[in-house]
Amino acid sequence: MAAEIALALAVAIGLTGAVWDVRTRRIPNLLVLPLAVAAVGATVLGADWSVLGSTALHAAIALVVGMLLFAGRLIGAGDAKFYAAAALAIPLDRALPMLGWVALSGLALVALMTIWYRGLKITRNGERQSWTLPYAVPIFCGFLAESWPRLEVVF
């Protein structure tokens, strides 16, 4: 039960990060670190140490890929760190399903935001204002989708 509580805490922190990103378009390290700690706690309390190696590898791969995407200016550094912190609770064999949920949620978010922002104001130079995507929302959705089977015990 302790593992499920730690995972529920990680999910709550993840939700906070998603809301924070929607409101400010930033994900503070003060949320990423507790998410990582809660995710590691959920892993350590809920499985043997070999699973921790699998989740750590998932997080390391996610962080490297995320930093490459950040270097290409495709995502923010906070998004990369947020995904890596959440990955500490998801074993490597569940990485592709999590990424699939993130991508699907991201596509839905892009569609919604495109509809929402289609009426953006025209700036002085005749261009439309730009908008950014709060990618912590789809990351949270992917994390929740992969965590949910283990959370059913709590709820």
Tab-separated table of N, CA and C in Angstrom:
chain	number	residue	atom	x	y	z
A	1	MET	N	0.815	-1.200	0.000
A	1	MET	CA	0.000	0.000	0.000
A	1	MET	C	0.860	1.266	0.000
A	2	ALA	N	2.048	1.195	0.605
A	2	ALA	CA	2.926	2.368	0.634
A	2	ALA	C	3.355	2.770	-0.773
A	3	ALA	N	3.591	1.778	-1.628
A	3	ALA	CA	3.985	2.076	-3.010
A	3	ALA	C	2.869	2.802	-3.749
A	4	GLU	N	1.647	2.372	-3.531
A	4	GLU	CA	0.511	3.004	-4.201
A	4	GLU	C	0.310	4.437	-3.712
A	5	ILE	N	0.544	4.659	-2.428
A	5	ILE	CA	0.424	6.014	-1.884
A	5	ILE	C	1.516	6.913	-2.466
A	6	ALA	N	2.738	6.387	-2.559
A	6	ALA	CA	3.823	7.166	-3.168
A	6	ALA	C	3.512	7.474	-4.630
A	7	LEU	N	2.939	6.497	-5.337
A	7	LEU	CA	2.577	6.724	-6.737
A	7	LEU	C	1.449	7.752	-6.848
A	8	ALA	N	0.475	7.676	-5.946
A	8	ALA	CA	-0.608	8.667	-5.946
A	8	ALA	C	-0.044	10.066	-5.683
A	9	LEU	N	0.940	10.157	-4.804
A	9	LEU	CA	1.598	11.442	-4.552
A	9	LEU	C	2.311	11.930	-5.816
A	10	ALA	N	2.994	11.017	-6.508
A	10	ALA	CA	3.667	11.384	-7.758
A	10	ALA	C	2.657	11.879	-8.791
A	11	VAL	N	1.519	11.217	-8.870
A	11	VAL	CA	0.476	11.635	-9.814
A	11	VAL	C	-0.061	13.014	-9.425
A	12	ALA	N	-0.260	13.244	-8.135
A	12	ALA	CA	-0.743	14.556	-7.683
A	12	ALA	C	0.270	15.655	-8.016
A	13	ILE	N	1.546	15.362	-7.830
A	13	ILE	CA	2.583	16.336	-8.182
A	13	ILE	C	2.601	16.546	-9.696
A	14	GLY	N	2.421	15.460	-10.446
A	14	GLY	CA	2.355	15.572	-11.905
A	14	GLY	C	1.198	16.439	-12.359
A	15	LEU	N	0.051	16.270	-11.723
A	15	LEU	CA	-1.105	17.106	-12.047
A	15	LEU	C	-0.810	18.571	-11.737
A	16	THR	N	-0.171	18.810	-10.611
A	16	THR	CA	0.214	20.174	-10.250
A	16	THR	C	1.144	20.770	-11.308
A	17	GLY	N	2.092	19.967	-11.776
A	17	GLY	CA	3.001	20.433	-12.824
A	17	GLY	C	2.280	20.759	-14.117
A	18	ALA	N	1.299	19.933	-14.473
A	18	ALA	CA	0.531	20.173	-15.698
A	18	ALA	C	-0.264	21.473	-15.588
A	19	VAL	N	-0.914	21.669	-14.455
A	19	VAL	CA	-1.684	22.902	-14.245
A	19	VAL	C	-0.748	24.113	-14.241
A	20	TRP	N	0.379	23.965	-13.583
A	20	TRP	CA	1.359	25.053	-13.527
A	20	TRP	C	1.811	25.430	-14.939
A	21	ASP	N	2.070	24.410	-15.769
A	21	ASP	CA	2.515	24.661	-17.142
A	21	ASP	C	1.431	25.360	-17.962
A	22	VAL	N	0.181	24.979	-17.761
A	22	VAL	CA	-0.920	25.644	-18.467
A	22	VAL	C	-0.972	27.120	-18.084
A	23	ARG	N	-0.798	27.394	-16.812
A	23	ARG	CA	-0.938	28.772	-16.332
A	23	ARG	C	0.264	29.653	-16.645
A	24	THR	N	1.476	29.075	-16.600
A	24	THR	CA	2.684	29.903	-16.707
A	24	THR	C	3.601	29.534	-17.869
A	25	ARG	N	3.360	28.397	-18.486
A	25	ARG	CA	4.226	27.836	-19.537
A	25	ARG	C	5.631	27.567	-19.006
A	26	ARG	N	5.713	27.228	-17.739
A	26	ARG	CA	6.973	26.861	-17.090
A	26	ARG	C	6.703	25.693	-16.155
A	27	ILE	N	7.710	24.855	-15.979
A	27	ILE	CA	7.636	23.762	-15.015
A	27	ILE	C	8.822	23.952	-14.069
A	28	PRO	N	8.576	24.405	-12.853
A	28	PRO	CA	9.693	24.697	-11.952
A	28	PRO	C	10.366	23.421	-11.444
A	29	ASN	N	11.671	23.531	-11.227
A	29	ASN	CA	12.421	22.407	-10.667
A	29	ASN	C	11.896	22.024	-9.290
A	30	LEU	N	11.265	22.981	-8.601
A	30	LEU	CA	10.702	22.677	-7.286
A	30	LEU	C	9.528	21.706	-7.373
A	31	LEU	N	9.001	21.458	-8.564
A	31	LEU	CA	8.000	20.407	-8.771
A	31	LEU	C	8.628	19.150	-9.365
A	32	VAL	N	9.643	19.325	-10.200
A	32	VAL	CA	10.276	18.176	-10.849
A	32	VAL	C	10.977	17.294	-9.817
A	33	LEU	N	11.700	17.894	-8.892
A	33	LEU	CA	12.428	17.111	-7.888
A	33	LEU	C	11.492	16.285	-7.006
A	34	PRO	N	10.434	16.860	-6.429
A	34	PRO	CA	9.514	16.020	-5.644
A	34	PRO	C	8.839	14.931	-6.485
A	35	LEU	N	8.555	15.220	-7.751
A	35	LEU	CA	7.990	14.195	-8.626
A	35	LEU	C	8.972	13.041	-8.767
A	36	ALA	N	10.240	13.352	-8.981
A	36	ALA	CA	11.257	12.307	-9.114
A	36	ALA	C	11.382	11.490	-7.828
A	37	VAL	N	11.387	12.159	-6.689
A	37	VAL	CA	11.506	11.459	-5.404
A	37	VAL	C	10.299	10.556	-5.164
A	38	ALA	N	9.102	11.059	-5.413
A	38	ALA	CA	7.893	10.247	-5.229
A	38	ALA	C	7.872	9.076	-6.205
A	39	ALA	N	8.320	9.295	-7.435
A	39	ALA	CA	8.348	8.218	-8.433
A	39	ALA	C	9.334	7.130	-8.028
A	40	VAL	N	10.514	7.528	-7.569
A	40	VAL	CA	11.491	6.541	-7.091
A	40	VAL	C	10.938	5.817	-5.868
A	41	GLY	N	10.299	6.551	-4.974
A	41	GLY	CA	9.687	5.920	-3.801
A	41	GLY	C	8.651	4.888	-4.189
A	42	ALA	N	7.819	5.212	-5.155
A	42	ALA	CA	6.801	4.264	-5.618
A	42	ALA	C	7.447	3.024	-6.212
A	43	THR	N	8.536	3.218	-6.942
A	43	THR	CA	9.229	2.086	-7.560
A	43	THR	C	9.898	1.215	-6.508
A	44	VAL	N	10.630	1.831	-5.593
A	44	VAL	CA	11.362	1.076	-4.568
A	44	VAL	C	10.403	0.348	-3.632
A	45	LEU	N	9.326	1.004	-3.246
A	45	LEU	CA	8.383	0.383	-2.318
A	45	LEU	C	7.514	-0.684	-2.976
A	46	GLY	N	7.370	-0.619	-4.293
A	46	GLY	CA	6.448	-1.526	-4.964
A	46	GLY	C	7.073	-2.662	-5.728
A	47	ALA	N	8.394	-2.696	-5.813
A	47	ALA	CA	9.024	-3.738	-6.623
A	47	ALA	C	10.424	-4.017	-6.085
A	48	ASP	N	11.079	-4.975	-6.727
A	48	ASP	CA	12.452	-5.247	-6.315
A	48	ASP	C	13.400	-4.237	-6.970
A	49	TRP	N	14.649	-4.302	-6.573
A	49	TRP	CA	15.617	-3.307	-7.013
A	49	TRP	C	15.888	-3.361	-8.515
A	50	SER	N	15.633	-4.497	-9.151
A	50	SER	CA	15.871	-4.588	-10.594
A	50	SER	C	14.934	-3.660	-11.367
A	51	VAL	N	13.749	-3.460	-10.846
A	51	VAL	CA	12.805	-2.551	-11.503
A	51	VAL	C	13.315	-1.114	-11.419
A	52	LEU	N	13.985	-0.777	-10.321
A	52	LEU	CA	14.551	0.568	-10.199
A	52	LEU	C	15.571	0.822	-11.308
A	53	GLY	N	16.352	-0.190	-11.654
A	53	GLY	CA	17.298	-0.053	-12.765
A	53	GLY	C	16.581	0.194	-14.079
A	54	SER	N	15.472	-0.498	-14.278
A	54	SER	CA	14.682	-0.336	-15.500
A	54	SER	C	14.068	1.061	-15.580
A	55	THR	N	13.531	1.538	-14.475
A	55	THR	CA	12.936	2.875	-14.481
A	55	THR	C	14.016	3.951	-14.620
A	56	ALA	N	15.176	3.720	-13.995
A	56	ALA	CA	16.275	4.682	-14.117
A	56	ALA	C	16.768	4.762	-15.561
A	57	LEU	N	16.827	3.612	-16.243
A	57	LEU	CA	17.228	3.612	-17.646
A	57	LEU	C	16.192	4.345	-18.501
A	58	HIS	N	14.912	4.106	-18.214
A	58	HIS	CA	13.847	4.824	-18.925
A	58	HIS	C	14.014	6.331	-18.728
A	59	ALA	N	14.246	6.747	-17.495
A	59	ALA	CA	14.398	8.178	-17.207
A	59	ALA	C	15.634	8.756	-17.892
A	60	ALA	N	16.733	8.008	-17.888
A	60	ALA	CA	17.964	8.496	-18.520
A	60	ALA	C	17.774	8.664	-20.029
A	61	ILE	N	17.163	7.674	-20.659
A	61	ILE	CA	16.895	7.769	-22.098
A	61	ILE	C	15.972	8.953	-22.378
A	62	ALA	N	14.925	9.079	-21.565
A	62	ALA	CA	13.973	10.180	-21.746
A	62	ALA	C	14.662	11.533	-21.585
A	63	LEU	N	15.566	11.636	-20.619
A	63	LEU	CA	16.253	12.907	-20.393
A	63	LEU	C	17.185	13.251	-21.559
A	64	VAL	N	17.916	12.263	-22.062
A	64	VAL	CA	18.813	12.514	-23.197
A	64	VAL	C	18.009	12.930	-24.429
A	65	VAL	N	16.953	12.177	-24.738
A	65	VAL	CA	16.112	12.520	-25.891
A	65	VAL	C	15.465	13.891	-25.679
A	66	GLY	N	14.982	14.133	-24.466
A	66	GLY	CA	14.362	15.421	-24.162
A	66	GLY	C	15.328	16.583	-24.305
A	67	MET	N	16.564	16.405	-23.873
A	67	MET	CA	17.545	17.481	-24.007
A	67	MET	C	17.911	17.717	-25.474
A	68	LEU	N	17.927	16.644	-26.272
A	68	LEU	CA	18.146	16.822	-27.713
A	68	LEU	C	16.986	17.602	-28.338
A	69	LEU	N	15.764	17.272	-27.930
A	69	LEU	CA	14.603	18.020	-28.426
A	69	LEU	C	14.647	19.474	-27.960
A	70	PHE	N	15.125	19.683	-26.738
A	70	PHE	CA	15.281	21.047	-26.226
A	70	PHE	C	16.337	21.800	-27.033
A	71	ALA	N	17.445	21.140	-27.339
A	71	ALA	CA	18.499	21.778	-28.132
A	71	ALA	C	17.976	22.167	-29.515
A	72	GLY	N	17.048	21.375	-30.036
A	72	GLY	CA	16.425	21.700	-31.313
A	72	GLY	C	15.261	22.658	-31.183
A	73	ARG	N	15.043	23.158	-29.972
A	73	ARG	CA	13.974	24.119	-29.675
A	73	ARG	C	12.578	23.565	-29.981
A	74	LEU	N	12.424	22.245	-29.814
A	74	LEU	CA	11.125	21.619	-30.044
A	74	LEU	C	10.298	21.525	-28.767
A	75	ILE	N	10.971	21.397	-27.629
A	75	ILE	CA	10.292	21.387	-26.331
A	75	ILE	C	11.127	22.205	-25.358
A	76	GLY	N	10.550	22.496	-24.216
A	76	GLY	CA	11.282	23.214	-23.182
A	76	GLY	C	12.087	22.263	-22.312
A	77	ALA	N	13.094	22.782	-21.651
A	77	ALA	CA	13.910	21.963	-20.758
A	77	ALA	C	13.069	21.409	-19.615
A	78	GLY	N	12.112	22.196	-19.147
A	78	GLY	CA	11.230	21.724	-18.079
A	78	GLY	C	10.418	20.519	-18.507
A	79	ASP	N	9.977	20.509	-19.760
A	79	ASP	CA	9.234	19.360	-20.278
A	79	ASP	C	10.106	18.106	-20.256
A	80	ALA	N	11.367	18.247	-20.670
A	80	ALA	CA	12.288	17.108	-20.689
A	80	ALA	C	12.510	16.570	-19.279
A	81	LYS	N	12.732	17.468	-18.329
A	81	LYS	CA	12.960	17.041	-16.946
A	81	LYS	C	11.697	16.453	-16.331
A	82	PHE	N	10.567	17.027	-16.650
A	82	PHE	CA	9.281	16.550	-16.126
A	82	PHE	C	9.007	15.124	-16.602
A	83	TYR	N	9.227	14.870	-17.898
A	83	TYR	CA	9.024	13.527	-18.453
A	83	TYR	C	9.988	12.543	-17.787
A	84	ALA	N	11.259	12.931	-17.662
A	84	ALA	CA	12.250	12.040	-17.058
A	84	ALA	C	11.895	11.720	-15.607
A	85	ALA	N	11.413	12.705	-14.871
A	85	ALA	CA	11.023	12.463	-13.479
A	85	ALA	C	9.857	11.490	-13.403
A	86	ALA	N	8.871	11.662	-14.263
A	86	ALA	CA	7.732	10.736	-14.289
A	86	ALA	C	8.176	9.340	-14.709
A	87	ALA	N	9.149	9.273	-15.616
A	87	ALA	CA	9.639	7.982	-16.106
A	87	ALA	C	10.277	7.152	-15.001
A	88	LEU	N	10.672	7.783	-13.912
A	88	LEU	CA	11.256	7.040	-12.793
A	88	LEU	C	10.256	6.099	-12.126
A	89	ALA	N	8.984	6.211	-12.458
A	89	ALA	CA	7.965	5.303	-11.919
A	89	ALA	C	7.489	4.295	-12.960
A	90	ILE	N	7.979	4.406	-14.187
A	90	ILE	CA	7.487	3.566	-15.282
A	90	ILE	C	8.649	2.725	-15.816
A	91	PRO	N	8.564	1.395	-15.723
A	91	PRO	CA	9.649	0.540	-16.227
A	91	PRO	C	9.861	0.721	-17.732
A	92	LEU	N	11.062	0.387	-18.173
A	92	LEU	CA	11.436	0.581	-19.569
A	92	LEU	C	10.516	-0.173	-20.525
A	93	ASP	N	10.012	-1.330	-20.117
A	93	ASP	CA	9.127	-2.080	-21.020
A	93	ASP	C	7.776	-1.392	-21.218
A	94	ARG	N	7.473	-0.376	-20.429
A	94	ARG	CA	6.243	0.410	-20.585
A	94	ARG	C	6.530	1.802	-21.160
A	95	ALA	N	7.780	2.031	-21.594
A	95	ALA	CA	8.163	3.347	-22.117
A	95	ALA	C	7.425	3.683	-23.409
A	96	LEU	N	7.357	2.746	-24.340
A	96	LEU	CA	6.665	3.037	-25.601
A	96	LEU	C	5.166	3.253	-25.404
A	97	PRO	N	4.487	2.447	-24.584
A	97	PRO	CA	3.078	2.773	-24.329
A	97	PRO	C	2.903	4.155	-23.688
A	98	MET	N	3.790	4.517	-22.751
A	98	MET	CA	3.691	5.847	-22.142
A	98	MET	C	3.897	6.923	-23.203
A	99	LEU	N	4.913	6.735	-24.041
A	99	LEU	CA	5.172	7.698	-25.104
A	99	LEU	C	3.985	7.791	-26.061
A	100	GLY	N	3.341	6.662	-26.325
A	100	GLY	CA	2.153	6.665	-27.181
A	100	GLY	C	1.025	7.485	-26.580
A	101	TRP	N	0.792	7.314	-25.275
A	101	TRP	CA	-0.240	8.105	-24.596
A	101	TRP	C	0.114	9.586	-24.610
A	102	VAL	N	1.397	9.885	-24.407
A	102	VAL	CA	1.840	11.284	-24.441
A	102	VAL	C	1.604	11.873	-25.831
A	103	ALA	N	1.974	11.122	-26.864
A	103	ALA	CA	1.796	11.616	-28.236
A	103	ALA	C	0.320	11.803	-28.575
A	104	LEU	N	-0.500	10.840	-28.193
A	104	LEU	CA	-1.939	10.941	-28.465
A	104	LEU	C	-2.553	12.126	-27.722
A	105	SER	N	-2.179	12.289	-26.466
A	105	SER	CA	-2.670	13.426	-25.680
A	105	SER	C	-2.158	14.741	-26.255
A	106	GLY	N	-0.913	14.743	-26.707
A	106	GLY	CA	-0.350	15.944	-27.318
A	106	GLY	C	-1.075	16.329	-28.592
A	107	LEU	N	-1.425	15.334	-29.390
A	107	LEU	CA	-2.178	15.594	-30.615
A	107	LEU	C	-3.543	16.201	-30.292
A	108	ALA	N	-4.204	15.642	-29.282
A	108	ALA	CA	-5.500	16.188	-28.864
A	108	ALA	C	-5.344	17.621	-28.358
A	109	LEU	N	-4.275	17.872	-27.602
A	109	LEU	CA	-4.043	19.222	-27.085
A	109	LEU	C	-3.775	20.208	-28.221
A	110	VAL	N	-2.988	19.793	-29.202
A	110	VAL	CA	-2.727	20.663	-30.357
A	110	VAL	C	-4.033	20.989	-31.076
A	111	ALA	N	-4.880	19.984	-31.269
A	111	ALA	CA	-6.164	20.215	-31.946
A	111	ALA	C	-7.022	21.201	-31.158
A	112	LEU	N	-7.119	20.997	-29.846
A	112	LEU	CA	-7.919	21.901	-29.012
A	112	LEU	C	-7.360	23.320	-29.018
A	113	MET	N	-6.052	23.428	-28.908
A	113	MET	CA	-5.458	24.764	-28.870
A	113	MET	C	-5.550	25.457	-30.223
A	114	THR	N	-5.491	24.686	-31.299
A	114	THR	CA	-5.650	25.278	-32.628
A	114	THR	C	-7.033	25.889	-32.767
A	115	ILE	N	-8.033	25.170	-32.305
A	115	ILE	CA	-9.402	25.698	-32.338
A	115	ILE	C	-9.518	26.915	-31.419
A	116	TRP	N	-8.976	26.810	-30.220
A	116	TRP	CA	-9.079	27.874	-29.229
A	116	TRP	C	-8.382	29.153	-29.695
A	117	TYR	N	-7.198	28.994	-30.289
A	117	TYR	CA	-6.392	30.157	-30.652
A	117	TYR	C	-6.525	30.578	-32.113
A	118	ARG	N	-7.465	30.044	-32.828
A	118	ARG	CA	-7.583	30.406	-34.245
A	118	ARG	C	-7.906	31.883	-34.420
A	119	GLY	N	-8.480	32.495	-33.421
A	119	GLY	CA	-8.811	33.911	-33.518
A	119	GLY	C	-7.772	34.809	-32.879
A	120	LEU	N	-6.508	34.388	-32.863
A	120	LEU	CA	-5.459	35.227	-32.278
A	120	LEU	C	-5.412	36.593	-32.949
A	121	LYS	N	-5.110	37.570	-32.155
A	121	LYS	CA	-5.045	38.938	-32.670
A	121	LYS	C	-3.879	39.098	-33.642
A	122	ILE	N	-4.056	39.989	-34.572
A	122	ILE	CA	-3.000	40.338	-35.514
A	122	ILE	C	-2.116	41.397	-34.855
A	123	THR	N	-0.804	41.207	-34.922
A	123	THR	CA	0.117	42.171	-34.330
A	123	THR	C	0.328	43.346	-35.281
A	124	ARG	N	1.088	44.313	-34.827
A	124	ARG	CA	1.326	45.524	-35.623
A	124	ARG	C	1.968	45.227	-36.981
A	125	ASN	N	2.830	44.213	-37.026
A	125	ASN	CA	3.506	43.922	-38.294
A	125	ASN	C	2.690	42.980	-39.177
A	126	GLY	N	1.447	42.732	-38.812
A	126	GLY	CA	0.554	41.940	-39.646
A	126	GLY	C	0.609	40.441	-39.422
A	127	GLU	N	1.406	39.981	-38.451
A	127	GLU	CA	1.495	38.551	-38.163
A	127	GLU	C	0.601	38.215	-36.976
A	128	ARG	N	0.187	36.958	-36.933
A	128	ARG	CA	-0.604	36.506	-35.787
A	128	ARG	C	0.316	36.279	-34.589
A	129	GLN	N	-0.244	36.492	-33.407
A	129	GLN	CA	0.505	36.186	-32.199
A	129	GLN	C	0.775	34.684	-32.160
A	130	SER	N	1.908	34.317	-31.620
A	130	SER	CA	2.221	32.895	-31.520
A	130	SER	C	1.741	32.358	-30.173
A	131	TRP	N	1.659	31.051	-30.079
A	131	TRP	CA	1.295	30.425	-28.822
A	131	TRP	C	2.183	29.214	-28.609
A	132	THR	N	2.358	28.866	-27.348
A	132	THR	CA	3.190	27.718	-27.000
A	132	THR	C	2.305	26.625	-26.420
A	133	LEU	N	2.813	25.421	-26.486
A	133	LEU	CA	2.065	24.256	-26.043
A	133	LEU	C	2.504	23.866	-24.636
A	134	PRO	N	1.591	23.793	-23.672
A	134	PRO	CA	1.957	23.342	-22.327
A	134	PRO	C	2.106	21.816	-22.325
A	135	TYR	N	3.292	21.331	-22.728
A	135	TYR	CA	3.447	19.900	-22.957
A	135	TYR	C	3.463	19.068	-21.678
A	136	ALA	N	3.471	19.705	-20.514
A	136	ALA	CA	3.344	18.933	-19.276
A	136	ALA	C	1.983	18.258	-19.201
A	137	VAL	N	0.992	18.806	-19.888
A	137	VAL	CA	-0.352	18.206	-19.875
A	137	VAL	C	-0.333	16.826	-20.527
A	138	PRO	N	0.159	16.673	-21.766
A	138	PRO	CA	0.212	15.328	-22.331
A	138	PRO	C	1.190	14.407	-21.609
A	139	ILE	N	2.279	14.964	-21.079
A	139	ILE	CA	3.201	14.124	-20.307
A	139	ILE	C	2.470	13.572	-19.092
A	140	PHE	N	1.718	14.430	-18.414
A	140	PHE	CA	0.936	13.963	-17.269
A	140	PHE	C	-0.082	12.906	-17.693
A	141	CYS	N	-0.754	13.123	-18.816
A	141	CYS	CA	-1.751	12.146	-19.286
A	141	CYS	C	-1.112	10.790	-19.553
A	142	GLY	N	0.060	10.783	-20.183
A	142	GLY	CA	0.768	9.526	-20.422
A	142	GLY	C	1.198	8.863	-19.131
A	143	PHE	N	1.681	9.662	-18.196
A	143	PHE	CA	2.083	9.149	-16.886
A	143	PHE	C	0.885	8.566	-16.146
A	144	LEU	N	-0.225	9.269	-16.173
A	144	LEU	CA	-1.434	8.783	-15.507
A	144	LEU	C	-1.939	7.496	-16.153
A	145	ALA	N	-1.942	7.446	-17.478
A	145	ALA	CA	-2.427	6.250	-18.180
A	145	ALA	C	-1.597	5.024	-17.815
A	146	GLU	N	-0.297	5.194	-17.688
A	146	GLU	CA	0.561	4.062	-17.337
A	146	GLU	C	0.551	3.761	-15.842
A	147	SER	N	0.212	4.730	-15.017
A	147	SER	CA	0.171	4.528	-13.565
A	147	SER	C	-1.173	4.008	-13.082
A	148	TRP	N	-2.217	4.271	-13.836
A	148	TRP	CA	-3.571	3.986	-13.378
A	148	TRP	C	-3.792	2.548	-12.896
A	149	PRO	N	-3.310	1.530	-13.606
A	149	PRO	CA	-3.551	0.164	-13.114
A	149	PRO	C	-3.022	-0.065	-11.701
A	150	ARG	N	-1.925	0.578	-11.340
A	150	ARG	CA	-1.375	0.432	-9.986
A	150	ARG	C	-2.101	1.327	-8.986
A	151	LEU	N	-2.795	2.356	-9.465
A	151	LEU	CA	-3.500	3.277	-8.569
A	151	LEU	C	-4.891	2.791	-8.194
A	152	GLU	N	-5.436	1.848	-8.936
A	152	GLU	CA	-6.795	1.377	-8.657
A	152	GLU	C	-6.926	0.835	-7.242
A	153	VAL	N	-5.818	0.367	-6.683
A	153	VAL	CA	-5.828	-0.138	-5.308
A	153	VAL	C	-6.145	0.985	-4.330
A	154	VAL	N	-5.624	2.175	-4.603
A	154	VAL	CA	-5.814	3.326	-3.715
A	154	VAL	C	-7.238	3.847	-3.801
A	155	PHE	N	-7.769	3.905	-5.021
A	155	PHE	CA	-9.095	4.476	-5.223
A	155	PHE	C	-10.098	3.370	-5.239
